[in-house]
PDB file of N, CA, C and O in Angstrom:
ATOM      1  N   MET A   1     115.226 109.531 104.159  1.00 72.00           N
ATOM      2  CA  MET A   1     114.670 110.592 103.512  1.00 72.00           C
ATOM      3  C   MET A   1     115.757 111.837 102.813  1.00 72.00           C
ATOM      4  O   MET A   1     116.642 111.486 103.070  1.00 72.00           O
ATOM      5  N   GLY A   2     115.085 111.962 101.679  1.00 81.00           N
ATOM      6  CA  GLY A   2     115.715 112.624 100.712  1.00 81.00           C
ATOM      7  C   GLY A   2     115.220 114.096 100.687  1.00 81.00           C
ATOM      8  O   GLY A   2     114.088 114.451 100.897  1.00 81.00           O
ATOM      9  N   LEU A   3     115.568 115.189  99.835  1.00 86.00           N
ATOM     10  CA  LEU A   3     116.000 115.637  99.244  1.00 86.00           C
ATOM     11  C   LEU A   3     114.882 116.194  98.436  1.00 86.00           C
ATOM     12  O   LEU A   3     114.955 115.038  97.087  1.00 86.00           O
ATOM     13  N   VAL A   4     113.390 116.514  97.514  1.00 85.00           N
ATOM     14  CA  VAL A   4     113.548 117.056  95.826  1.00 85.00           C
ATOM     15  C   VAL A   4     112.788 117.709  95.475  1.00 85.00           C
ATOM     16  O   VAL A   4     111.632 118.039  96.520  1.00 85.00           O
ATOM     17  N   LYS A   5     113.263 117.983  94.405  1.00 91.00           N
ATOM     18  CA  LYS A   5     113.118 118.953  93.757  1.00 91.00           C
ATOM     19  C   LYS A   5     111.834 119.107  92.579  1.00 91.00           C
ATOM     20  O   LYS A   5     111.593 118.314  91.690  1.00 91.00           O
ATOM     21  N   ILE A   6     111.246 120.539  92.935  1.00 92.00           N
ATOM     22  CA  ILE A   6     109.974 120.487  92.718  1.00 92.00           C
ATOM     23  C   ILE A   6     110.302 121.633  92.355  1.00 92.00           C
ATOM     24  O   ILE A   6     109.815 122.799  92.810  1.00 92.00           O
ATOM     25  N   ASP A   7     108.975 121.312  90.777  1.00 94.00           N
ATOM     26  CA  ASP A   7     108.087 123.170  90.633  1.00 94.00           C
ATOM     27  C   ASP A   7     107.461 123.475  91.212  1.00 94.00           C
ATOM     28  O   ASP A   7     107.215 123.132  92.187  1.00 94.00           O
ATOM     29  N   ASP A   8     108.016 125.291  91.721  1.00 95.00           N
ATOM     30  CA  ASP A   8     107.198 126.117  92.184  1.00 95.00           C
ATOM     31  C   ASP A   8     105.500 125.632  91.915  1.00 95.00           C
ATOM     32  O   ASP A   8     104.683 125.541  92.913  1.00 95.00           O
ATOM     33  N   GLU A   9     105.363 126.029  91.226  1.00 96.00           N
ATOM     34  CA  GLU A   9     103.880 125.572  90.723  1.00 96.00           C
ATOM     35  C   GLU A   9     103.217 124.550  90.744  1.00 96.00           C
ATOM     36  O   GLU A   9     101.731 125.312  91.376  1.00 96.00           O
ATOM     37  N   LEU A  10     103.776 123.668  90.635  1.00 95.00           N
ATOM     38  CA  LEU A  10     103.101 121.858  91.184  1.00 95.00           C
ATOM     39  C   LEU A  10     103.261 122.185  92.754  1.00 95.00           C
ATOM     40  O   LEU A  10     102.163 121.446  93.242  1.00 95.00           O
ATOM     41  N   HIS A  11     104.260 122.729  93.357  1.00 95.00           N
ATOM     42  CA  HIS A  11     104.235 123.058  94.713  1.00 95.00           C
ATOM     43  C   HIS A  11     102.472 123.709  94.966  1.00 95.00           C
ATOM     44  O   HIS A  11     102.666 123.061  95.906  1.00 95.00           O
ATOM     45  N   GLU A  12     102.503 124.584  94.588  1.00 96.00           N
ATOM     46  CA  GLU A  12     102.172 125.155  94.801  1.00 96.00           C
ATOM     47  C   GLU A  12     100.092 124.871  94.740  1.00 96.00           C
ATOM     48  O   GLU A  12      99.360 124.503  95.510  1.00 96.00           O
ATOM     49  N   GLU A  13     100.083 123.297  93.985  1.00 96.00           N
ATOM     50  CA  GLU A  13      99.245 122.360  93.410  1.00 96.00           C
ATOM     51  C   GLU A  13      99.197 121.062  94.010  1.00 96.00           C
ATOM     52  O   GLU A  13      97.545 120.930  95.136  1.00 96.00           O
ATOM     53  N   ALA A  14     100.259 121.327  95.047  1.00 95.00           N
ATOM     54  CA  ALA A  14      99.978 120.361  96.418  1.00 95.00           C
ATOM     55  C   ALA A  14      99.651 120.946  96.840  1.00 95.00           C
ATOM     56  O   ALA A  14      98.783 120.174  98.201  1.00 95.00           O
ATOM     57  N   ARG A  15     100.513 121.831  97.722  1.00 96.00           N
ATOM     58  CA  ARG A  15      99.682 122.558  98.697  1.00 96.00           C
ATOM     59  C   ARG A  15      98.222 123.080  98.809  1.00 96.00           C
ATOM     60  O   ARG A  15      97.215 123.399  99.954  1.00 96.00           O
ATOM     61  N   ARG A  16      97.044 122.871  97.454  1.00 97.00           N
ATOM     62  CA  ARG A  16      95.755 123.102  97.696  1.00 97.00           C
ATOM     63  C   ARG A  16      95.495 121.992  97.568  1.00 97.00           C
ATOM     64  O   ARG A  16      94.460 121.908  98.687  1.00 97.00           O
ATOM     65  N   ALA A  17      95.553 121.248  96.924  1.00 97.00           N
ATOM     66  CA  ALA A  17      95.347 120.007  97.128  1.00 97.00           C
ATOM     67  C   ALA A  17      94.989 119.339  98.707  1.00 97.00           C
ATOM     68  O   ALA A  17      94.597 118.390  98.977  1.00 97.00           O
ATOM     69  N   SER A  18      96.438 119.504  99.256  1.00 97.00           N
ATOM     70  CA  SER A  18      96.228 119.234 100.368  1.00 97.00           C
ATOM     71  C   SER A  18      95.876 119.927 100.955  1.00 97.00           C
ATOM     72  O   SER A  18      94.523 118.895 102.482  1.00 97.00           O
ATOM     73  N   ALA A  19      95.311 120.565 101.306  1.00 97.00           N
ATOM     74  CA  ALA A  19      94.399 121.247 101.802  1.00 97.00           C
ATOM     75  C   ALA A  19      92.868 120.626 102.262  1.00 97.00           C
ATOM     76  O   ALA A  19      91.796 120.295 102.866  1.00 97.00           O
ATOM     77  N   VAL A  20      92.445 120.463 101.049  1.00 97.00           N
ATOM     78  CA  VAL A  20      91.092 119.918 100.570  1.00 97.00           C
ATOM     79  C   VAL A  20      91.316 118.564 100.734  1.00 97.00           C
ATOM     80  O   VAL A  20      89.967 117.808 101.584  1.00 97.00           O
ATOM     81  N   MET A  21      92.505 117.567 100.543  1.00 95.00           N
ATOM     82  CA  MET A  21      92.373 116.094 101.035  1.00 95.00           C
ATOM     83  C   MET A  21      92.543 115.659 102.583  1.00 95.00           C
ATOM     84  O   MET A  21      92.211 115.046 103.179  1.00 95.00           O
ATOM     85  N   CYS A  22      93.358 116.937 103.013  1.00 96.00           N
ATOM     86  CA  CYS A  22      93.231 117.100 105.267  1.00 96.00           C
ATOM     87  C   CYS A  22      95.137 116.157 104.691  1.00 96.00           C
ATOM     88  O   CYS A  22      95.043 115.835 105.769  1.00 96.00           O
ATOM     89  N   ARG A  23      96.002 116.661 104.357  1.00 96.00           N
ATOM     90  CA  ARG A  23      96.954 115.696 104.289  1.00 96.00           C
ATOM     91  C   ARG A  23      98.123 117.183 104.262  1.00 96.00           C
ATOM     92  O   ARG A  23      98.330 118.617 103.387  1.00 96.00           O
ATOM     93  N   SER A  24      98.811 116.745 104.883  1.00 96.00           N
ATOM     94  CA  SER A  24     100.200 117.479 104.844  1.00 96.00           C
ATOM     95  C   SER A  24     100.436 117.585 103.069  1.00 96.00           C
ATOM     96  O   SER A  24     100.424 116.712 102.221  1.00 96.00           O
ATOM     97  N   ILE A  25     101.722 118.909 103.085  1.00 94.00           N
ATOM     98  CA  ILE A  25     101.875 118.918 101.585  1.00 94.00           C
ATOM     99  C   ILE A  25     102.575 117.664 101.239  1.00 94.00           C
ATOM    100  O   ILE A  25     102.861 116.951  99.888  1.00 94.00           O
ATOM    101  N   ASN A  26     103.691 116.910 102.563  1.00 93.00           N
ATOM    102  CA  ASN A  26     104.596 115.897 102.097  1.00 93.00           C
ATOM    103  C   ASN A  26     103.536 115.182 101.524  1.00 93.00           C
ATOM    104  O   ASN A  26     103.424 113.879 100.692  1.00 93.00           O
ATOM    105  N   ALA A  27     102.407 114.853 102.810  1.00 95.00           N
ATOM    106  CA  ALA A  27     101.407 113.782 102.394  1.00 95.00           C
ATOM    107  C   ALA A  27     101.542 113.466 101.370  1.00 95.00           C
ATOM    108  O   ALA A  27     100.997 112.733 100.447  1.00 95.00           O
ATOM    109  N   GLN A  28     100.525 114.898 100.349  1.00 96.00           N
ATOM    110  CA  GLN A  28      99.121 114.911  99.636  1.00 96.00           C
ATOM    111  C   GLN A  28     100.666 114.507  98.587  1.00 96.00           C
ATOM    112  O   GLN A  28     100.595 113.694  96.685  1.00 96.00           O
ATOM    113  N   ALA A  29     102.319 114.771  98.489  1.00 94.00           N
ATOM    114  CA  ALA A  29     102.861 114.478  97.470  1.00 94.00           C
ATOM    115  C   ALA A  29     103.033 113.107  97.742  1.00 94.00           C
ATOM    116  O   ALA A  29     103.800 112.779  96.127  1.00 94.00           O
ATOM    117  N   GLU A  30     103.881 112.370  98.598  1.00 94.00           N
ATOM    118  CA  GLU A  30     103.985 111.118  98.542  1.00 94.00           C
ATOM    119  C   GLU A  30     102.496 109.978  98.437  1.00 94.00           C
ATOM    120  O   GLU A  30     103.002 109.435  97.615  1.00 94.00           O
ATOM    121  N   PHE A  31     100.847 111.016  98.122  1.00 96.00           N
ATOM    122  CA  PHE A  31     100.454 109.690  97.731  1.00 96.00           C
ATOM    123  C   PHE A  31     100.065 110.001  96.404  1.00 96.00           C
ATOM    124  O   PHE A  31      99.964 108.878  95.739  1.00 96.00           O
ATOM    125  N   TRP A  32     100.167 111.395  95.566  1.00 96.00           N
ATOM    126  CA  TRP A  32     101.014 111.108  94.234  1.00 96.00           C
ATOM    127  C   TRP A  32     102.047 110.329  93.515  1.00 96.00           C
ATOM    128  O   TRP A  32     101.417 109.881  92.565  1.00 96.00           O
ATOM    129  N   MET A  33     102.783 110.443  94.329  1.00 95.00           N
ATOM    130  CA  MET A  33     104.225 110.306  94.037  1.00 95.00           C
ATOM    131  C   MET A  33     103.663 108.065  93.951  1.00 95.00           C
ATOM    132  O   MET A  33     103.848 107.439  92.737  1.00 95.00           O
ATOM    133  N   LYS A  34     102.711 107.844  94.746  1.00 96.00           N
ATOM    134  CA  LYS A  34     102.260 106.264  95.310  1.00 96.00           C
ATOM    135  C   LYS A  34     101.762 105.671  93.796  1.00 96.00           C
ATOM    136  O   LYS A  34     101.789 105.156  93.145  1.00 96.00           O
ATOM    137  N   ILE A  35     100.486 106.730  93.556  1.00 96.00           N
ATOM    138  CA  ILE A  35      99.706 106.562  92.854  1.00 96.00           C
ATOM    139  C   ILE A  35     100.027 107.074  91.718  1.00 96.00           C
ATOM    140  O   ILE A  35      99.877 106.012  90.198  1.00 96.00           O
ATOM    141  N   GLY A  36     101.166 107.491  91.523  1.00 97.00           N
ATOM    142  CA  GLY A  36     102.095 107.640  89.965  1.00 97.00           C
ATOM    143  C   GLY A  36     102.858 106.349  89.272  1.00 97.00           C
ATOM    144  O   GLY A  36     102.386 105.791  88.599  1.00 97.00           O
ATOM    145  N   MET A  37     103.272 105.967  90.851  1.00 97.00           N
ATOM    146  CA  MET A  37     104.293 104.295  90.570  1.00 97.00           C
ATOM    147  C   MET A  37     102.928 103.547  90.492  1.00 97.00           C
ATOM    148  O   MET A  37     103.929 101.941  88.724  1.00 97.00           O
ATOM    149  N   LEU A  38     102.218 103.523  91.190  1.00 97.00           N
ATOM    150  CA  LEU A  38     101.110 102.111  90.371  1.00 97.00           C
ATOM    151  C   LEU A  38     100.324 102.508  89.023  1.00 97.00           C
ATOM    152  O   LEU A  38     100.408 101.132  88.728  1.00 97.00           O
ATOM    153  N   ALA A  39     100.056 103.670  88.943  1.00 97.00           N
ATOM    154  CA  ALA A  39      99.665 103.649  87.341  1.00 97.00           C
ATOM    155  C   ALA A  39     100.541 103.124  86.344  1.00 97.00           C
ATOM    156  O   ALA A  39     100.243 102.668  85.510  1.00 97.00           O
ATOM    157  N   GLU A  40     101.555 103.723  86.469  1.00 98.00           N
ATOM    158  CA  GLU A  40     102.604 102.912  85.267  1.00 98.00           C
ATOM    159  C   GLU A  40     102.673 101.386  85.145  1.00 98.00           C
ATOM    160  O   GLU A  40     102.857 100.877  84.555  1.00 98.00           O
ATOM    161  N   ALA A  41     102.942 100.645  86.500  1.00 97.00           N
ATOM    162  CA  ALA A  41     103.185  99.918  86.550  1.00 97.00           C
ATOM    163  C   ALA A  41     101.584  98.714  86.514  1.00 97.00           C
ATOM    164  O   ALA A  41     101.399  98.041  86.335  1.00 97.00           O
ATOM    165  N   ASN A  42     100.608  99.241  86.489  1.00 96.00           N
ATOM    166  CA  ASN A  42      99.808  98.864  85.846  1.00 96.00           C
ATOM    167  C   ASN A  42      98.397  99.488  85.038  1.00 96.00           C
ATOM    168  O   ASN A  42      97.651 100.161  84.995  1.00 96.00           O
ATOM    169  N   PRO A  43      98.798  99.101  83.726  1.00 96.00           N
ATOM    170  CA  PRO A  43      98.442 100.878  83.132  1.00 96.00           C
ATOM    171  C   PRO A  43      96.756 100.825  82.261  1.00 96.00           C
ATOM    172  O   PRO A  43      96.389 101.357  82.020  1.00 96.00           O
ATOM    173  N   THR A  44      96.565  99.346  82.561  1.00 97.00           N
ATOM    174  CA  THR A  44      94.985  99.555  81.928  1.00 97.00           C
ATOM    175  C   THR A  44      94.645  99.562  83.543  1.00 97.00           C
ATOM    176  O   THR A  44      93.194  98.985  83.116  1.00 97.00           O
ATOM    177  N   MET A  45      94.737  99.748  84.592  1.00 97.00           N
ATOM    178  CA  MET A  45      93.572  99.763  85.669  1.00 97.00           C
ATOM    179  C   MET A  45      93.198 101.282  85.985  1.00 97.00           C
ATOM    180  O   MET A  45      94.406 102.257  85.992  1.00 97.00           O
ATOM    181  N   ALA A  46      92.147 101.545  86.313  1.00 97.00           N
ATOM    182  CA  ALA A  46      91.652 102.945  86.245  1.00 97.00           C
ATOM    183  C   ALA A  46      91.998 103.494  87.918  1.00 97.00           C
ATOM    184  O   ALA A  46      92.387 102.363  88.687  1.00 97.00           O
ATOM    185  N   PHE A  47      91.506 104.858  87.618  1.00 96.00           N
ATOM    186  CA  PHE A  47      92.377 104.949  89.116  1.00 96.00           C
ATOM    187  C   PHE A  47      91.227 104.417  90.137  1.00 96.00           C
ATOM    188  O   PHE A  47      92.329 104.301  91.148  1.00 96.00           O
ATOM    189  N   ASN A  48      90.379 104.447  89.776  1.00 94.00           N
ATOM    190  CA  ASN A  48      89.491 103.588  91.303  1.00 94.00           C
ATOM    191  C   ASN A  48      89.964 102.296  91.749  1.00 94.00           C
ATOM    192  O   ASN A  48      89.449 101.903  92.664  1.00 94.00           O
ATOM    193  N   ASP A  49      90.306 102.051  90.332  1.00 95.00           N
ATOM    194  CA  ASP A  49      90.333 100.164  90.579  1.00 95.00           C
ATOM    195  C   ASP A  49      91.608 100.647  91.422  1.00 95.00           C
ATOM    196  O   ASP A  49      91.995  99.273  91.682  1.00 95.00           O
ATOM    197  N   ILE A  50      92.449 100.791  91.407  1.00 96.00           N
ATOM    198  CA  ILE A  50      93.866 101.186  92.368  1.00 96.00           C
ATOM    199  C   ILE A  50      93.612 101.422  93.375  1.00 96.00           C
ATOM    200  O   ILE A  50      94.795 100.852  94.458  1.00 96.00           O
ATOM    201  N   MET A  51      92.927 102.358  93.774  1.00 94.00           N
ATOM    202  CA  MET A  51      92.102 103.005  94.929  1.00 94.00           C
ATOM    203  C   MET A  51      91.934 101.893  95.569  1.00 94.00           C
ATOM    204  O   MET A  51      92.178 101.495  96.753  1.00 94.00           O
ATOM    205  N   LYS A  52      90.779 101.178  95.339  1.00 92.00           N
ATOM    206  CA  LYS A  52      90.320  99.994  95.376  1.00 92.00           C
ATOM    207  C   LYS A  52      91.069  98.588  96.011  1.00 92.00           C
ATOM    208  O   LYS A  52      90.671  98.098  97.020  1.00 92.00           O
ATOM    209  N   ALA A  53      92.299  98.744  94.600  1.00 93.00           N
ATOM    210  CA  ALA A  53      93.195  97.438  95.142  1.00 93.00           C
ATOM    211  C   ALA A  53      94.275  98.421  96.460  1.00 93.00           C
ATOM    212  O   ALA A  53      94.555  97.410  97.501  1.00 93.00           O
ATOM    213  N   GLN A  54      94.514  98.652  96.466  1.00 94.00           N
ATOM    214  CA  GLN A  54      94.891  99.638  98.053  1.00 94.00           C
ATOM    215  C   GLN A  54      93.758  99.711  99.073  1.00 94.00           C
ATOM    216  O   GLN A  54      94.486  99.002  99.952  1.00 94.00           O
ATOM    217  N   LEU A  55      92.829  99.292  98.492  1.00 92.00           N
ATOM    218  CA  LEU A  55      91.799  99.327 100.349  1.00 92.00           C
ATOM    219  C   LEU A  55      91.700  98.754 100.556  1.00 92.00           C
ATOM    220  O   LEU A  55      91.879  97.866 102.116  1.00 92.00           O
ATOM    221  N   ALA A  56      91.711  97.498  99.700  1.00 91.00           N
ATOM    222  CA  ALA A  56      91.250  95.677  99.770  1.00 91.00           C
ATOM    223  C   ALA A  56      92.843  95.582 100.449  1.00 91.00           C
ATOM    224  O   ALA A  56      92.878  94.712 102.206  1.00 91.00           O
ATOM    225  N   ALA A  57      93.885  95.321  99.700  1.00 94.00           N
ATOM    226  CA  ALA A  57      95.244  94.916 100.387  1.00 94.00           C
ATOM    227  C   ALA A  57      95.402  95.220 101.429  1.00 94.00           C
ATOM    228  O   ALA A  57      95.816  94.770 102.988  1.00 94.00           O
ATOM    229  N   ALA A  58      94.937  96.798 102.943  1.00 95.00           N
ATOM    230  CA  ALA A  58      95.099  96.575 103.824  1.00 95.00           C
ATOM    231  C   ALA A  58      94.021  97.046 104.504  1.00 95.00           C
ATOM    232  O   ALA A  58      93.793  97.133 105.525  1.00 95.00           O
ATOM    233  N   ASN A  59      93.304  95.993 104.481  1.00 93.00           N
ATOM    234  CA  ASN A  59      91.884  95.024 104.644  1.00 93.00           C
ATOM    235  C   ASN A  59      90.372  96.452 105.522  1.00 93.00           C
ATOM    236  O   ASN A  59      90.345  96.604 106.104  1.00 93.00           O
ATOM    237  N   VAL A  60      91.490  97.276 104.012  1.00 92.00           N
ATOM    238  CA  VAL A  60      89.574  98.435 104.437  1.00 92.00           C
ATOM    239  C   VAL A  60      88.510  98.092 103.835  1.00 92.00           C
ATOM    240  O   VAL A  60      88.450  97.097 102.931  1.00 92.00           O
ATOM    241  N   ARG A  61      87.686  97.820 104.738  1.00 87.00           N
ATOM    242  CA  ARG A  61      86.581  98.123 104.337  1.00 87.00           C
ATOM    243  C   ARG A  61      85.631  98.776 104.118  1.00 87.00           C
ATOM    244  O   ARG A  61      85.484  99.784 104.305  1.00 87.00           O
ATOM    245  N   LEU A  62      84.909  98.285 102.327  1.00 79.00           N
ATOM    246  CA  LEU A  62      84.151  99.650 101.676  1.00 79.00           C
ATOM    247  C   LEU A  62      83.163  99.661 101.917  1.00 79.00           C
ATOM    248  O   LEU A  62      82.774  98.399 101.540  1.00 79.00           O
ATOM    249  N   VAL A  63      82.214 100.607 102.845  1.00 81.00           N
ATOM    250  CA  VAL A  63      80.567 100.703 102.049  1.00 81.00           C
ATOM    251  C   VAL A  63      80.768 100.763 101.071  1.00 81.00           C
ATOM    252  O   VAL A  63      80.232 100.774 100.124  1.00 81.00           O
ATOM    253  N   GLN A  64      79.412  99.708 100.634  1.00 78.00           N
ATOM    254  CA  GLN A  64      78.763  99.640  99.283  1.00 78.00           C
ATOM    255  C   GLN A  64      77.960 100.517  98.586  1.00 78.00           C
ATOM    256  O   GLN A  64      77.089 101.110 100.557  1.00 78.00           O
ATOM    257  N   PRO A  65      77.437 101.610  97.635  1.00 76.00           N
ATOM    258  CA  PRO A  65      76.645 102.300  97.292  1.00 76.00           C
ATOM    259  C   PRO A  65      75.201 101.995  97.384  1.00 76.00           C
ATOM    260  O   PRO A  65      74.623 100.931  97.325  1.00 76.00           O
ATOM    261  N   LEU A  66      74.755 103.075  97.852  1.00 75.00           N
ATOM    262  CA  LEU A  66      73.017 102.962  98.079  1.00 75.00           C
ATOM    263  C   LEU A  66      71.967 102.460  96.815  1.00 75.00           C
ATOM    264  O   LEU A  66      72.527 103.178  95.703  1.00 75.00           O
ATOM    265  N   ALA A  67      71.097 101.733  96.702  1.00 76.00           N
ATOM    266  CA  ALA A  67      71.152 101.484  95.941  1.00 76.00           C
ATOM    267  C   ALA A  67      69.378 103.338  95.133  1.00 76.00           C
ATOM    268  O   ALA A  67      68.955 103.354  95.883  1.00 76.00           O
ATOM    269  N   ALA A  68      69.973 103.326  94.095  1.00 69.00           N
ATOM    270  CA  ALA A  68      69.018 104.305  93.066  1.00 69.00           C
ATOM    271  C   ALA A  68      67.962 103.907  92.968  1.00 69.00           C
ATOM    272  O   ALA A  68      67.843 103.080  93.475  1.00 69.00           O
TER     273      ALA A  68
END
């Protein structure tokens, strides 16, 4: 484990986002880093597609949306 220096403004954004997403600040930053790495590695995939792939890889069963 190491230390990562980030801008104070970005840290504050991570703090706010972590409260909304019920994550620690570190977990929020780690989530953003992981998604950013996956987005760079898969530039044609949308965020939702990246999330679906990650959930499927973790064997998370997605609930189907309700018909309108």
